[in-house]
Amino acid sequence: MAYNVSEGGAYAVLFTVLILFSIIAAASADYFGFCLPSYINNLFVLRQDDKDAVDEDGRHRNTNRKADFFLSARDSAPASAIALSYFASGMGAWVLYGPTEMGANPTIGWLGVIGYAFASSAPAFVVFTIGPTIKERSLSGSFNVTDFGRQRYGRTMQFTIAVFSIFYMFVYIVAEYTSISNVYASMITDPSYDFDPKSVSIAIGIITIAYTSVGGLPASIITDKFQGVM
């Protein structure tokens, strides 16, 4: 099914969304703190309360833009932000394809849809159940599960976890980029348009890498938060 959207209109929607979230990511790195009211700026910036300084006018001044915070956003995100981040990360464009294909299959039907829903939500329940325990048992400098694996079981386990994580993320990103490219391709009505779905994946990949390189994990959490709300 195609929609009454021109090729230029589809690209306009794509780059408007990418620019919007690039601005949000820049705000998460506190680049706009000098011009935004503090109550608005605090919607975009994650803070470690014990490492923040407060100016005379009551505005927070970030002192936590170090490598550890850039990579881990340690002790800065509330539960609501983390929940929205998991939701936005897990419920990507693929949900337009996977569950619907399962539901349309007469031999699977609702069981497939329910299975997709359970498989999508179960990891979050596992994380919030065992996550605090893993954090308590990890050393202070740890910030991911590979560090926990090395501390508890050695370098071989760390390497194994890293390999499986990279493999999973590769499959996940390919599925996400393929889905969003197909979504934009389906928006084009006129088959005479020379619309290349790969250009969508390339644009999204370049811009998301760019703004994540600027803002780190805090930028990812904040942009996920807004995507989850949307």
mmCIF file of C-alpha atoms in Angstrom:
data_model
loop_
_atom_site.group_PDB
_atom_site.id
_atom_site.type_symbol
_atom_site.label_atom_id
_atom_site.label_comp_id
_atom_site.label_asym_id
_atom_site.label_seq_id
_atom_site.Cartn_x
_atom_site.Cartn_y
_atom_site.Cartn_z
ATOM 1 C CA MET A 1 0.000 0.000 0.000
ATOM 2 C CA ALA A 2 1.326 3.446 -0.936
ATOM 3 C CA TYR A 3 0.360 6.863 0.393
ATOM 4 C CA ASN A 4 -0.084 10.112 -1.459
ATOM 5 C CA VAL A 5 3.374 11.422 -0.607
ATOM 6 C CA SER A 6 5.911 12.648 -3.119
ATOM 7 C CA GLU A 7 9.551 11.639 -3.008
ATOM 8 C CA GLY A 8 10.491 15.121 -1.838
ATOM 9 C CA GLY A 9 7.825 15.011 0.850
ATOM 10 C CA ALA A 10 9.090 11.661 2.126
ATOM 11 C CA TYR A 11 12.642 12.986 2.356
ATOM 12 C CA ALA A 12 11.356 16.149 4.048
ATOM 13 C CA VAL A 13 9.655 14.081 6.747
ATOM 14 C CA LEU A 14 12.780 11.958 7.200
ATOM 15 C CA PHE A 15 15.228 14.823 7.599
ATOM 16 C CA THR A 16 12.850 16.890 9.723
ATOM 17 C CA VAL A 17 12.637 14.022 12.216
ATOM 18 C CA LEU A 18 16.417 13.463 12.129
ATOM 19 C CA ILE A 19 17.138 17.165 12.661
ATOM 20 C CA LEU A 20 14.630 17.322 15.515
ATOM 21 C CA PHE A 21 16.272 14.465 17.374
ATOM 22 C CA SER A 22 19.738 15.819 16.623
ATOM 23 C CA ILE A 23 18.698 19.027 18.399
ATOM 24 C CA ILE A 24 17.335 16.995 21.312
ATOM 25 C CA ALA A 25 20.627 15.079 21.499
ATOM 26 C CA ALA A 26 22.606 18.329 21.511
ATOM 27 C CA ALA A 27 20.354 19.618 24.288
ATOM 28 C CA SER A 28 21.041 16.438 26.282
ATOM 29 C CA ALA A 29 24.742 17.371 26.206
ATOM 30 C CA ASP A 30 23.770 20.723 27.788
ATOM 31 C CA TYR A 31 24.735 22.806 24.762
ATOM 32 C CA PHE A 32 21.628 24.951 25.146
ATOM 33 C CA GLY A 33 21.815 25.401 28.902
ATOM 34 C CA PHE A 34 22.955 28.994 28.509
ATOM 35 C CA CYS A 35 19.741 30.040 26.737
ATOM 36 C CA LEU A 36 17.035 27.722 28.048
ATOM 37 C CA PRO A 37 15.175 28.195 31.328
ATOM 38 C CA SER A 38 16.393 25.697 33.880
ATOM 39 C CA TYR A 39 13.033 23.911 34.118
ATOM 40 C CA ILE A 40 13.085 23.270 30.353
ATOM 41 C CA ASN A 41 16.772 22.424 30.240
ATOM 42 C CA ASN A 42 16.269 19.819 32.950
ATOM 43 C CA LEU A 43 13.892 17.926 30.647
ATOM 44 C CA PHE A 44 16.798 17.241 28.303
ATOM 45 C CA VAL A 45 19.836 16.855 30.552
ATOM 46 C CA LEU A 46 20.613 13.843 32.737
ATOM 47 C CA ARG A 47 22.449 14.754 35.907
ATOM 48 C CA GLN A 48 24.307 13.071 38.715
ATOM 49 C CA ASP A 49 23.107 15.089 41.672
ATOM 50 C CA ASP A 50 26.201 14.566 43.750
ATOM 51 C CA LYS A 51 28.438 15.807 40.920
ATOM 52 C CA ASP A 52 26.494 18.829 39.770
ATOM 53 C CA ALA A 53 27.305 22.343 40.768
ATOM 54 C CA VAL A 54 24.647 25.001 41.098
ATOM 55 C CA ASP A 55 25.317 28.563 40.043
ATOM 56 C CA GLU A 56 24.192 31.588 42.012
ATOM 57 C CA ASP A 57 21.077 31.922 39.853
ATOM 58 C CA GLY A 58 20.075 28.349 40.659
ATOM 59 C CA ARG A 59 21.030 26.952 37.274
ATOM 60 C CA HIS A 60 22.761 23.583 37.237
ATOM 61 C CA ARG A 61 26.260 23.544 35.816
ATOM 62 C CA ASN A 62 27.310 20.155 34.516
ATOM 63 C CA THR A 63 30.619 18.839 35.785
ATOM 64 C CA ASN A 64 29.968 15.223 34.858
ATOM 65 C CA ARG A 65 30.771 15.136 31.122
ATOM 66 C CA LYS A 66 33.572 12.669 31.626
ATOM 67 C CA ALA A 67 34.198 9.406 29.795
ATOM 68 C CA ASP A 68 32.422 7.297 32.422
ATOM 69 C CA PHE A 69 29.268 9.396 32.275
ATOM 70 C CA PHE A 70 29.436 9.588 28.466
ATOM 71 C CA LEU A 71 29.451 5.784 28.240
ATOM 72 C CA SER A 72 27.269 4.809 31.198
ATOM 73 C CA ALA A 73 25.078 7.775 32.290
ATOM 74 C CA ARG A 74 25.660 6.333 35.744
ATOM 75 C CA ASP A 75 23.042 7.083 38.430
ATOM 76 C CA SER A 76 21.427 9.843 36.392
ATOM 77 C CA ALA A 77 18.314 8.475 34.655
ATOM 78 C CA PRO A 78 15.051 8.033 36.590
ATOM 79 C CA ALA A 79 13.032 4.850 36.218
ATOM 80 C CA SER A 80 10.566 6.546 33.860
ATOM 81 C CA ALA A 81 13.342 7.556 31.422
ATOM 82 C CA ILE A 82 14.821 4.057 31.453
ATOM 83 C CA ALA A 83 11.387 2.498 30.887
ATOM 84 C CA LEU A 84 10.704 4.778 27.925
ATOM 85 C CA SER A 85 14.168 4.029 26.549
ATOM 86 C CA TYR A 86 13.500 0.291 26.651
ATOM 87 C CA PHE A 87 10.082 0.830 25.119
ATOM 88 C CA ALA A 88 11.351 3.005 22.254
ATOM 89 C CA SER A 89 14.314 0.708 21.577
ATOM 90 C CA GLY A 90 12.262 -2.466 21.585
ATOM 91 C CA MET A 91 9.162 -1.201 19.790
ATOM 92 C CA GLY A 92 10.808 -0.011 16.593
ATOM 93 C CA ALA A 93 9.547 0.028 13.023
ATOM 94 C CA TRP A 94 9.706 -3.776 12.905
ATOM 95 C CA VAL A 95 6.429 -3.966 14.871
ATOM 96 C CA LEU A 96 4.677 -2.845 11.683
ATOM 97 C CA TYR A 97 5.798 -6.066 10.007
ATOM 98 C CA GLY A 98 6.510 -8.927 12.415
ATOM 99 C CA PRO A 99 3.318 -9.104 14.511
ATOM 100 C CA THR A 100 1.076 -8.304 11.544
ATOM 101 C CA GLU A 101 2.618 -11.075 9.461
ATOM 102 C CA MET A 102 2.175 -13.475 12.351
ATOM 103 C CA GLY A 103 -1.410 -12.399 12.880
ATOM 104 C CA ALA A 104 -2.225 -12.735 9.181
ATOM 105 C CA ASN A 105 -0.927 -16.308 9.101
ATOM 106 C CA PRO A 106 -4.005 -18.507 9.627
ATOM 107 C CA THR A 107 -1.949 -21.307 11.181
ATOM 108 C CA ILE A 108 -0.550 -18.997 13.869
ATOM 109 C CA GLY A 109 -2.950 -16.077 14.302
ATOM 110 C CA TRP A 110 -3.260 -14.584 17.754
ATOM 111 C CA LEU A 111 -0.733 -17.007 19.224
ATOM 112 C CA GLY A 112 1.949 -15.387 17.073
ATOM 113 C CA VAL A 113 0.942 -11.884 18.121
ATOM 114 C CA ILE A 114 0.902 -12.883 21.795
ATOM 115 C CA GLY A 115 4.271 -14.583 21.370
ATOM 116 C CA TYR A 116 5.766 -11.439 19.853
ATOM 117 C CA ALA A 117 4.351 -9.335 22.678
ATOM 118 C CA PHE A 118 5.765 -11.660 25.324
ATOM 119 C CA ALA A 119 9.175 -11.896 23.644
ATOM 120 C CA SER A 120 9.344 -8.108 23.378
ATOM 121 C CA SER A 121 8.401 -7.395 26.991
ATOM 122 C CA ALA A 122 10.046 -10.307 28.818
ATOM 123 C CA PRO A 123 13.636 -8.942 28.626
ATOM 124 C CA ALA A 124 12.579 -5.741 30.368
ATOM 125 C CA PHE A 125 11.119 -7.746 33.275
ATOM 126 C CA VAL A 126 14.351 -9.736 33.502
ATOM 127 C CA VAL A 127 16.456 -6.570 33.517
ATOM 128 C CA PHE A 128 14.557 -4.774 36.271
ATOM 129 C CA THR A 129 14.483 -7.988 38.330
ATOM 130 C CA ILE A 130 18.156 -8.947 38.241
ATOM 131 C CA GLY A 131 19.655 -5.615 37.165
ATOM 132 C CA PRO A 132 19.972 -4.133 40.686
ATOM 133 C CA THR A 133 21.676 -7.315 41.918
ATOM 134 C CA ILE A 134 24.184 -7.243 39.067
ATOM 135 C CA LYS A 135 24.898 -3.586 39.777
ATOM 136 C CA GLU A 136 25.475 -4.261 43.490
ATOM 137 C CA ARG A 137 27.886 -7.104 42.732
ATOM 138 C CA SER A 138 29.838 -5.156 40.117
ATOM 139 C CA LEU A 139 32.815 -3.009 40.930
ATOM 140 C CA SER A 140 32.379 0.747 40.942
ATOM 141 C CA GLY A 141 34.021 1.216 37.544
ATOM 142 C CA SER A 142 31.714 -1.204 35.717
ATOM 143 C CA PHE A 143 28.971 -0.013 33.445
ATOM 144 C CA ASN A 144 27.761 -2.956 31.356
ATOM 145 C CA VAL A 145 27.146 -6.683 31.510
ATOM 146 C CA THR A 146 30.462 -7.527 29.826
ATOM 147 C CA ASP A 147 32.299 -5.951 32.766
ATOM 148 C CA PHE A 148 30.191 -7.990 35.159
ATOM 149 C CA GLY A 149 31.016 -11.157 33.214
ATOM 150 C CA ARG A 150 34.747 -10.429 33.405
ATOM 151 C CA GLN A 151 34.667 -9.681 37.120
ATOM 152 C CA ARG A 152 32.650 -12.763 38.006
ATOM 153 C CA TYR A 153 33.830 -15.349 35.470
ATOM 154 C CA GLY A 154 36.945 -14.050 33.752
ATOM 155 C CA ARG A 155 38.078 -12.680 30.420
ATOM 156 C CA THR A 156 36.691 -15.608 28.390
ATOM 157 C CA MET A 157 33.165 -14.913 29.612
ATOM 158 C CA GLN A 158 33.575 -11.210 28.873
ATOM 159 C CA PHE A 159 34.615 -12.015 25.307
ATOM 160 C CA THR A 160 31.726 -14.465 24.876
ATOM 161 C CA ILE A 161 29.165 -11.939 26.093
ATOM 162 C CA ALA A 162 30.632 -9.277 23.806
ATOM 163 C CA VAL A 163 30.450 -11.570 20.749
ATOM 164 C CA PHE A 164 26.816 -12.505 21.387
ATOM 165 C CA SER A 165 25.904 -8.870 22.096
ATOM 166 C CA ILE A 166 27.493 -7.650 18.864
ATOM 167 C CA PHE A 167 25.797 -10.413 16.866
ATOM 168 C CA TYR A 168 22.416 -9.591 18.400
ATOM 169 C CA MET A 169 22.804 -5.866 17.825
ATOM 170 C CA PHE A 170 23.869 -6.452 14.217
ATOM 171 C CA VAL A 171 20.704 -8.448 13.514
ATOM 172 C CA TYR A 172 18.585 -5.921 15.406
ATOM 173 C CA ILE A 173 19.984 -2.892 13.563
ATOM 174 C CA VAL A 174 19.657 -4.570 10.167
ATOM 175 C CA ALA A 175 16.015 -5.390 10.949
ATOM 176 C CA GLU A 176 15.331 -1.840 12.149
ATOM 177 C CA TYR A 177 16.950 -0.152 9.164
ATOM 178 C CA THR A 178 15.256 -2.513 6.717
ATOM 179 C CA SER A 179 11.863 -1.887 8.307
ATOM 180 C CA ILE A 180 12.133 1.898 8.372
ATOM 181 C CA SER A 181 13.394 1.928 4.774
ATOM 182 C CA ASN A 182 10.399 -0.146 3.709
ATOM 183 C CA VAL A 183 8.069 2.189 5.588
ATOM 184 C CA TYR A 184 9.390 5.187 3.679
ATOM 185 C CA ALA A 185 9.310 3.285 0.391
ATOM 186 C CA SER A 186 5.635 2.472 1.012
ATOM 187 C CA MET A 187 4.889 6.187 1.373
ATOM 188 C CA ILE A 188 5.840 6.876 -2.243
ATOM 189 C CA THR A 189 2.840 6.789 -4.572
ATOM 190 C CA ASP A 190 4.321 7.275 -8.032
ATOM 191 C CA PRO A 191 6.437 4.262 -9.106
ATOM 192 C CA SER A 192 8.306 6.541 -11.508
ATOM 193 C CA TYR A 193 10.109 8.156 -8.580
ATOM 194 C CA ASP A 194 13.662 6.932 -8.312
ATOM 195 C CA PHE A 195 13.468 6.383 -4.553
ATOM 196 C CA ASP A 196 16.252 4.267 -3.094
ATOM 197 C CA PRO A 197 15.300 2.774 0.304
ATOM 198 C CA LYS A 198 19.000 2.337 1.117
ATOM 199 C CA SER A 199 19.369 6.118 1.204
ATOM 200 C CA VAL A 200 17.023 6.198 4.202
ATOM 201 C CA SER A 201 19.149 3.689 6.099
ATOM 202 C CA ILE A 202 22.340 5.575 5.249
ATOM 203 C CA ALA A 203 20.904 8.930 6.356
ATOM 204 C CA ILE A 204 19.584 7.513 9.637
ATOM 205 C CA GLY A 205 22.842 5.685 10.332
ATOM 206 C CA ILE A 206 25.080 8.699 9.709
ATOM 207 C CA ILE A 207 23.010 11.179 11.706
ATOM 208 C CA THR A 208 22.369 8.885 14.678
ATOM 209 C CA ILE A 209 26.069 8.000 14.879
ATOM 210 C CA ALA A 210 26.914 11.699 14.722
ATOM 211 C CA TYR A 211 24.621 12.838 17.524
ATOM 212 C CA THR A 212 25.430 9.816 19.697
ATOM 213 C CA SER A 213 29.122 10.613 19.272
ATOM 214 C CA VAL A 214 28.381 14.069 20.648
ATOM 215 C CA GLY A 215 26.036 13.136 23.494
ATOM 216 C CA GLY A 216 26.937 9.522 24.320
ATOM 217 C CA LEU A 217 24.553 7.244 26.183
ATOM 218 C CA PRO A 218 22.739 10.210 27.811
ATOM 219 C CA ALA A 219 21.760 11.397 24.312
ATOM 220 C CA SER A 220 20.458 7.921 23.479
ATOM 221 C CA ILE A 221 18.369 7.775 26.661
ATOM 222 C CA ILE A 222 16.913 11.261 26.176
ATOM 223 C CA THR A 223 16.044 10.769 22.498
ATOM 224 C CA ASP A 224 14.502 7.387 23.366
ATOM 225 C CA LYS A 225 12.455 9.101 26.050
ATOM 226 C CA PHE A 226 10.943 11.533 23.573
ATOM 227 C CA GLN A 227 10.433 8.788 20.988
ATOM 228 C CA GLY A 228 8.671 6.662 23.590
ATOM 229 C CA VAL A 229 6.309 9.507 24.431
ATOM 230 C CA MET A 230 5.620 10.176 20.760
#
